[in-house]
Amino acid sequence: MHEMSIAMAVVGQVEEAAGAGGARTVNRVTLQVGELAGVVPDSLAFCFELACAGTVLEGAELVTHPVPARARCGACAHEWAVGMPPDLCCPGCRQASDVELLSGRELRILSVSWEDDPDCPGPAREPISEEA
């Protein structure tokens, strides 16, 4: 189950940022997860909870935002939603040689919210946030 390694990587990155920002407790982590990223959201949530145990993320909420898979044909510029299993043959002109996957493989931390530790002398920082 690679969701555990993903959860551990997310927890590690958030712990590092939260520590540098003087966080006492992380409340929420928001992830962007593409439909083709090969991640099962329920499994990731379960693994995330386990990976957070004993860290500043313990009890943190995991929020996932799915990203639909979309592709574009280079030959005719047609764009379409890609389903599972992925069909990368253009429904417009039936070409498959010049198709670009536009979205659906994302797996990134969008935002983190935490409570600052008033006793920590670290620099004042805003929570991690990357808007897509």
Short mmCIF file of N, CA and C in Angstrom, two decimals:
data_model
loop_
_atom_site.label_atom_id
_atom_site.label_comp_id
_atom_site.label_asym_id
_atom_site.label_seq_id
_atom_site.Cartn_x
_atom_site.Cartn_y
_atom_site.Cartn_z
N MET A 1 0.85 -1.17 0.00
CA MET A 1 0.00 0.00 0.00
C MET A 1 0.90 1.24 0.00
N HIS A 2 1.01 1.90 -1.16
CA HIS A 2 1.88 3.07 -1.24
C HIS A 2 1.27 4.30 -0.59
N GLU A 3 0.00 4.23 -0.21
CA GLU A 3 -0.62 5.36 0.48
C GLU A 3 0.10 5.65 1.80
N MET A 4 0.64 4.61 2.45
CA MET A 4 1.36 4.82 3.70
C MET A 4 2.63 5.63 3.45
N SER A 5 3.36 5.31 2.40
CA SER A 5 4.58 6.08 2.12
C SER A 5 4.23 7.52 1.73
N ILE A 6 3.13 7.72 1.05
CA ILE A 6 2.68 9.07 0.71
C ILE A 6 2.30 9.82 1.98
N ALA A 7 1.54 9.17 2.85
CA ALA A 7 1.12 9.81 4.11
C ALA A 7 2.34 10.17 4.94
N MET A 8 3.31 9.28 5.02
CA MET A 8 4.51 9.57 5.81
C MET A 8 5.31 10.73 5.22
N ALA A 9 5.37 10.80 3.90
CA ALA A 9 6.07 11.90 3.25
C ALA A 9 5.37 13.23 3.51
N VAL A 10 4.04 13.24 3.43
CA VAL A 10 3.27 14.46 3.70
C VAL A 10 3.48 14.88 5.15
N VAL A 11 3.38 13.94 6.08
CA VAL A 11 3.56 14.26 7.50
C VAL A 11 4.97 14.81 7.73
N GLY A 12 5.98 14.21 7.11
CA GLY A 12 7.35 14.69 7.27
C GLY A 12 7.53 16.11 6.77
N GLN A 13 6.97 16.42 5.60
CA GLN A 13 7.08 17.78 5.05
C GLN A 13 6.34 18.79 5.91
N VAL A 14 5.16 18.41 6.35
CA VAL A 14 4.37 19.34 7.17
C VAL A 14 5.04 19.54 8.54
N GLU A 15 5.56 18.47 9.13
CA GLU A 15 6.27 18.59 10.41
C GLU A 15 7.45 19.56 10.30
N GLU A 16 8.19 19.44 9.21
CA GLU A 16 9.35 20.32 9.01
C GLU A 16 8.91 21.78 8.91
N ALA A 17 7.90 22.04 8.11
CA ALA A 17 7.41 23.41 7.94
C ALA A 17 6.79 23.94 9.23
N ALA A 18 6.03 23.09 9.90
CA ALA A 18 5.37 23.51 11.14
C ALA A 18 6.41 23.80 12.23
N GLY A 19 7.44 22.98 12.30
CA GLY A 19 8.51 23.22 13.27
C GLY A 19 9.22 24.52 13.01
N ALA A 20 9.52 24.79 11.75
CA ALA A 20 10.19 26.04 11.38
C ALA A 20 9.30 27.25 11.64
N GLY A 21 7.98 27.04 11.56
CA GLY A 21 7.04 28.14 11.78
C GLY A 21 6.60 28.29 13.22
N GLY A 22 7.11 27.43 14.10
CA GLY A 22 6.76 27.55 15.52
C GLY A 22 5.37 27.02 15.84
N ALA A 23 4.93 26.00 15.12
CA ALA A 23 3.59 25.45 15.36
C ALA A 23 3.55 24.59 16.60
N ARG A 24 2.46 24.72 17.32
CA ARG A 24 2.21 23.86 18.47
C ARG A 24 1.40 22.65 18.02
N THR A 25 0.41 22.89 17.17
CA THR A 25 -0.49 21.84 16.71
C THR A 25 -0.90 22.13 15.27
N VAL A 26 -0.88 21.10 14.44
CA VAL A 26 -1.40 21.21 13.07
C VAL A 26 -2.85 20.76 13.11
N ASN A 27 -3.73 21.59 12.56
CA ASN A 27 -5.17 21.30 12.59
C ASN A 27 -5.68 20.64 11.31
N ARG A 28 -5.14 21.08 10.17
CA ARG A 28 -5.68 20.60 8.89
C ARG A 28 -4.59 20.61 7.83
N VAL A 29 -4.62 19.57 7.00
CA VAL A 29 -3.75 19.48 5.83
C VAL A 29 -4.66 19.26 4.63
N THR A 30 -4.50 20.10 3.61
CA THR A 30 -5.31 19.98 2.40
C THR A 30 -4.41 19.55 1.25
N LEU A 31 -4.81 18.46 0.59
CA LEU A 31 -4.05 17.92 -0.53
C LEU A 31 -4.86 17.99 -1.81
N GLN A 32 -4.16 18.15 -2.89
CA GLN A 32 -4.74 18.06 -4.23
C GLN A 32 -4.33 16.68 -4.76
N VAL A 33 -5.32 15.86 -5.15
CA VAL A 33 -5.05 14.49 -5.59
C VAL A 33 -5.69 14.26 -6.95
N GLY A 34 -4.86 14.03 -7.96
CA GLY A 34 -5.35 13.77 -9.31
C GLY A 34 -5.99 12.40 -9.42
N GLU A 35 -7.00 12.30 -10.28
CA GLU A 35 -7.70 11.04 -10.47
C GLU A 35 -6.79 9.93 -10.99
N LEU A 36 -5.70 10.31 -11.66
CA LEU A 36 -4.78 9.32 -12.21
C LEU A 36 -3.52 9.16 -11.36
N ALA A 37 -3.51 9.72 -10.16
CA ALA A 37 -2.32 9.66 -9.30
C ALA A 37 -2.14 8.28 -8.66
N GLY A 38 -3.13 7.42 -8.80
CA GLY A 38 -3.02 6.08 -8.22
C GLY A 38 -3.17 6.06 -6.72
N VAL A 39 -3.92 7.03 -6.19
CA VAL A 39 -4.10 7.13 -4.74
C VAL A 39 -5.57 6.89 -4.42
N VAL A 40 -5.81 6.00 -3.46
CA VAL A 40 -7.17 5.73 -2.99
C VAL A 40 -7.40 6.65 -1.79
N PRO A 41 -8.28 7.65 -1.92
CA PRO A 41 -8.46 8.64 -0.86
C PRO A 41 -8.77 8.05 0.52
N ASP A 42 -9.62 7.03 0.60
CA ASP A 42 -9.94 6.44 1.89
C ASP A 42 -8.72 5.77 2.51
N SER A 43 -7.93 5.10 1.69
CA SER A 43 -6.70 4.47 2.19
C SER A 43 -5.71 5.52 2.65
N LEU A 44 -5.61 6.62 1.89
CA LEU A 44 -4.70 7.69 2.27
C LEU A 44 -5.13 8.30 3.60
N ALA A 45 -6.42 8.50 3.79
CA ALA A 45 -6.92 9.07 5.05
C ALA A 45 -6.59 8.16 6.23
N PHE A 46 -6.77 6.86 6.04
CA PHE A 46 -6.45 5.90 7.10
C PHE A 46 -4.97 5.94 7.43
N CYS A 47 -4.12 5.91 6.40
CA CYS A 47 -2.68 5.94 6.60
C CYS A 47 -2.21 7.26 7.20
N PHE A 48 -2.85 8.35 6.79
CA PHE A 48 -2.51 9.67 7.32
C PHE A 48 -2.73 9.71 8.82
N GLU A 49 -3.85 9.17 9.26
CA GLU A 49 -4.14 9.15 10.69
C GLU A 49 -3.06 8.37 11.46
N LEU A 50 -2.66 7.24 10.91
CA LEU A 50 -1.61 6.43 11.55
C LEU A 50 -0.27 7.17 11.55
N ALA A 51 0.07 7.80 10.43
CA ALA A 51 1.36 8.50 10.30
C ALA A 51 1.44 9.72 11.21
N CYS A 52 0.30 10.31 11.55
CA CYS A 52 0.27 11.50 12.41
C CYS A 52 0.46 11.19 13.89
N ALA A 53 0.24 9.94 14.27
CA ALA A 53 0.31 9.57 15.69
C ALA A 53 1.66 9.95 16.29
N GLY A 54 1.62 10.65 17.42
CA GLY A 54 2.83 11.04 18.12
C GLY A 54 3.56 12.24 17.54
N THR A 55 2.92 12.94 16.60
CA THR A 55 3.54 14.12 15.99
C THR A 55 2.66 15.34 16.27
N VAL A 56 3.10 16.53 15.83
CA VAL A 56 2.29 17.74 15.98
C VAL A 56 1.05 17.68 15.10
N LEU A 57 0.97 16.68 14.22
CA LEU A 57 -0.19 16.52 13.36
C LEU A 57 -1.24 15.59 13.95
N GLU A 58 -0.97 15.01 15.11
CA GLU A 58 -1.92 14.06 15.69
C GLU A 58 -3.29 14.72 15.83
N GLY A 59 -4.29 14.07 15.26
CA GLY A 59 -5.66 14.59 15.28
C GLY A 59 -5.97 15.56 14.16
N ALA A 60 -5.00 15.85 13.29
CA ALA A 60 -5.23 16.79 12.19
C ALA A 60 -6.21 16.21 11.18
N GLU A 61 -7.01 17.09 10.60
CA GLU A 61 -7.96 16.71 9.56
C GLU A 61 -7.23 16.68 8.21
N LEU A 62 -7.49 15.64 7.43
CA LEU A 62 -6.96 15.56 6.07
C LEU A 62 -8.10 15.86 5.11
N VAL A 63 -7.91 16.87 4.28
CA VAL A 63 -8.91 17.24 3.29
C VAL A 63 -8.28 17.00 1.92
N THR A 64 -8.98 16.25 1.07
CA THR A 64 -8.45 16.01 -0.28
C THR A 64 -9.38 16.64 -1.31
N HIS A 65 -8.76 17.30 -2.28
CA HIS A 65 -9.49 17.88 -3.40
C HIS A 65 -9.13 17.09 -4.65
N PRO A 66 -10.10 16.37 -5.22
CA PRO A 66 -9.80 15.60 -6.43
C PRO A 66 -9.60 16.52 -7.63
N VAL A 67 -8.68 16.10 -8.50
CA VAL A 67 -8.42 16.84 -9.74
C VAL A 67 -8.81 15.93 -10.90
N PRO A 68 -9.79 16.33 -11.69
CA PRO A 68 -10.21 15.49 -12.81
C PRO A 68 -9.10 15.36 -13.85
N ALA A 69 -9.07 14.22 -14.49
CA ALA A 69 -8.09 13.98 -15.55
C ALA A 69 -8.61 14.56 -16.86
N ARG A 70 -7.76 15.36 -17.52
CA ARG A 70 -8.12 15.96 -18.80
C ARG A 70 -6.94 15.85 -19.75
N ALA A 71 -7.26 15.72 -21.03
CA ALA A 71 -6.23 15.62 -22.06
C ALA A 71 -6.56 16.55 -23.22
N ARG A 72 -5.53 16.83 -24.04
CA ARG A 72 -5.71 17.68 -25.22
C ARG A 72 -4.97 17.05 -26.39
N CYS A 73 -5.61 17.08 -27.53
CA CYS A 73 -5.03 16.56 -28.77
C CYS A 73 -4.21 17.66 -29.43
N GLY A 74 -2.95 17.37 -29.74
CA GLY A 74 -2.11 18.34 -30.42
C GLY A 74 -2.49 18.53 -31.87
N ALA A 75 -3.10 17.52 -32.47
CA ALA A 75 -3.47 17.60 -33.89
C ALA A 75 -4.69 18.48 -34.12
N CYS A 76 -5.73 18.35 -33.27
CA CYS A 76 -6.97 19.10 -33.52
C CYS A 76 -7.35 20.03 -32.36
N ALA A 77 -6.56 20.07 -31.29
CA ALA A 77 -6.77 20.93 -30.11
C ALA A 77 -8.02 20.58 -29.30
N HIS A 78 -8.62 19.44 -29.56
CA HIS A 78 -9.78 18.99 -28.78
C HIS A 78 -9.34 18.63 -27.36
N GLU A 79 -10.12 19.05 -26.35
CA GLU A 79 -9.87 18.68 -24.95
C GLU A 79 -11.01 17.81 -24.47
N TRP A 80 -10.67 16.83 -23.61
CA TRP A 80 -11.69 15.93 -23.10
C TRP A 80 -11.32 15.39 -21.73
N ALA A 81 -12.35 14.92 -21.02
CA ALA A 81 -12.17 14.28 -19.72
C ALA A 81 -11.67 12.87 -19.97
N VAL A 82 -10.66 12.48 -19.22
CA VAL A 82 -10.07 11.15 -19.35
C VAL A 82 -10.63 10.29 -18.23
N GLY A 83 -11.19 9.14 -18.59
CA GLY A 83 -11.75 8.24 -17.59
C GLY A 83 -10.77 7.16 -17.20
N MET A 84 -11.27 6.21 -16.46
CA MET A 84 -10.47 5.05 -16.06
C MET A 84 -11.05 3.82 -16.72
N PRO A 85 -10.25 3.00 -17.35
CA PRO A 85 -8.81 3.23 -17.57
C PRO A 85 -8.62 4.37 -18.56
N PRO A 86 -7.46 5.06 -18.48
CA PRO A 86 -7.25 6.22 -19.34
C PRO A 86 -7.24 5.86 -20.82
N ASP A 87 -8.06 6.54 -21.59
CA ASP A 87 -8.08 6.39 -23.04
C ASP A 87 -7.51 7.67 -23.62
N LEU A 88 -6.30 7.60 -24.12
CA LEU A 88 -5.63 8.79 -24.64
C LEU A 88 -5.70 8.86 -26.16
N CYS A 89 -6.78 8.35 -26.71
CA CYS A 89 -7.05 8.49 -28.13
C CYS A 89 -8.10 9.60 -28.27
N CYS A 90 -7.79 10.61 -29.09
CA CYS A 90 -8.66 11.78 -29.23
C CYS A 90 -10.04 11.36 -29.74
N PRO A 91 -11.09 11.73 -29.00
CA PRO A 91 -12.44 11.42 -29.46
C PRO A 91 -12.87 12.29 -30.65
N GLY A 92 -12.10 13.37 -30.89
CA GLY A 92 -12.42 14.25 -32.01
C GLY A 92 -11.90 13.74 -33.34
N CYS A 93 -10.60 13.42 -33.38
CA CYS A 93 -9.98 13.02 -34.66
C CYS A 93 -9.40 11.61 -34.62
N ARG A 94 -9.50 10.93 -33.47
CA ARG A 94 -9.05 9.55 -33.27
C ARG A 94 -7.53 9.39 -33.32
N GLN A 95 -6.78 10.50 -33.23
CA GLN A 95 -5.33 10.43 -33.17
C GLN A 95 -4.91 10.06 -31.75
N ALA A 96 -3.80 9.35 -31.65
CA ALA A 96 -3.29 9.01 -30.32
C ALA A 96 -1.81 9.37 -30.20
N SER A 97 -1.23 9.85 -31.27
CA SER A 97 0.21 10.09 -31.26
C SER A 97 0.62 11.44 -30.69
N ASP A 98 -0.28 12.40 -30.65
CA ASP A 98 0.06 13.74 -30.20
C ASP A 98 -0.92 14.21 -29.12
N VAL A 99 -1.05 13.40 -28.06
CA VAL A 99 -1.99 13.70 -26.99
C VAL A 99 -1.21 14.09 -25.74
N GLU A 100 -1.65 15.17 -25.10
CA GLU A 100 -1.00 15.65 -23.87
C GLU A 100 -1.98 15.51 -22.71
N LEU A 101 -1.52 14.90 -21.63
CA LEU A 101 -2.32 14.81 -20.42
C LEU A 101 -2.17 16.15 -19.68
N LEU A 102 -3.27 16.88 -19.53
CA LEU A 102 -3.24 18.21 -18.92
C LEU A 102 -3.34 18.18 -17.40
N SER A 103 -4.12 17.27 -16.87
CA SER A 103 -4.29 17.19 -15.42
C SER A 103 -4.72 15.79 -15.03
N GLY A 104 -4.59 15.52 -13.73
CA GLY A 104 -5.02 14.24 -13.22
C GLY A 104 -3.93 13.47 -12.51
N ARG A 105 -2.68 13.92 -12.63
CA ARG A 105 -1.58 13.24 -11.95
C ARG A 105 -1.10 13.97 -10.70
N GLU A 106 -1.75 15.06 -10.34
CA GLU A 106 -1.32 15.91 -9.22
C GLU A 106 -1.36 15.15 -7.90
N LEU A 107 -0.40 15.46 -7.07
CA LEU A 107 -0.39 15.02 -5.68
C LEU A 107 0.46 16.05 -4.94
N ARG A 108 -0.22 17.07 -4.38
CA ARG A 108 0.53 18.14 -3.73
C ARG A 108 -0.22 18.68 -2.52
N ILE A 109 0.58 19.22 -1.62
CA ILE A 109 0.03 19.87 -0.44
C ILE A 109 -0.43 21.27 -0.86
N LEU A 110 -1.71 21.53 -0.70
CA LEU A 110 -2.25 22.85 -1.04
C LEU A 110 -2.14 23.82 0.11
N SER A 111 -2.49 23.35 1.32
CA SER A 111 -2.43 24.24 2.47
C SER A 111 -2.33 23.44 3.77
N VAL A 112 -1.86 24.14 4.79
CA VAL A 112 -1.74 23.57 6.13
C VAL A 112 -2.17 24.66 7.10
N SER A 113 -2.98 24.30 8.08
CA SER A 113 -3.30 25.28 9.12
C SER A 113 -2.84 24.72 10.46
N TRP A 114 -2.29 25.63 11.27
CA TRP A 114 -1.78 25.22 12.58
C TRP A 114 -1.95 26.31 13.59
N GLU A 115 -1.75 25.94 14.85
CA GLU A 115 -1.76 26.90 15.95
C GLU A 115 -0.32 27.15 16.36
N ASP A 116 0.05 28.41 16.49
CA ASP A 116 1.41 28.76 16.87
C ASP A 116 1.66 28.47 18.34
N ASP A 117 2.91 28.14 18.63
CA ASP A 117 3.35 27.94 20.01
C ASP A 117 3.82 29.29 20.52
N PRO A 118 3.14 29.87 21.51
CA PRO A 118 3.52 31.20 22.00
C PRO A 118 4.90 31.23 22.65
N ASP A 119 5.43 30.07 23.07
CA ASP A 119 6.74 30.03 23.71
C ASP A 119 7.88 29.81 22.73
N CYS A 120 7.54 29.61 21.46
CA CYS A 120 8.58 29.33 20.46
C CYS A 120 9.13 30.65 19.93
N PRO A 121 10.46 30.82 19.97
CA PRO A 121 11.05 32.07 19.49
C PRO A 121 11.23 32.11 17.97
N GLY A 122 10.70 31.13 17.26
CA GLY A 122 10.88 31.06 15.80
C GLY A 122 10.26 32.24 15.09
N PRO A 123 10.61 32.43 13.82
CA PRO A 123 10.08 33.55 13.05
C PRO A 123 8.59 33.40 12.81
N ALA A 124 7.90 34.53 12.75
CA ALA A 124 6.48 34.51 12.45
C ALA A 124 6.31 34.16 10.98
N ARG A 125 5.50 33.15 10.70
CA ARG A 125 5.29 32.71 9.33
C ARG A 125 3.82 32.47 9.10
N GLU A 126 3.43 32.63 7.87
CA GLU A 126 2.08 32.27 7.46
C GLU A 126 2.05 30.76 7.22
N PRO A 127 0.92 30.10 7.41
CA PRO A 127 0.82 28.68 7.09
C PRO A 127 1.12 28.43 5.62
N ILE A 128 1.55 27.23 5.32
CA ILE A 128 1.84 26.84 3.94
C ILE A 128 0.56 26.97 3.15
N SER A 129 0.63 27.59 1.99
CA SER A 129 -0.54 27.67 1.13
C SER A 129 -0.09 27.87 -0.29
N GLU A 130 -0.57 26.99 -1.17
CA GLU A 130 -0.28 27.11 -2.60
C GLU A 130 -1.59 26.96 -3.32
N GLU A 131 -2.04 28.00 -3.94
CA GLU A 131 -3.28 27.94 -4.70
C GLU A 131 -2.97 27.51 -6.11
N ALA A 132 -3.76 26.55 -6.59
CA ALA A 132 -3.54 26.02 -7.94
C ALA A 132 -4.26 26.83 -8.97
#
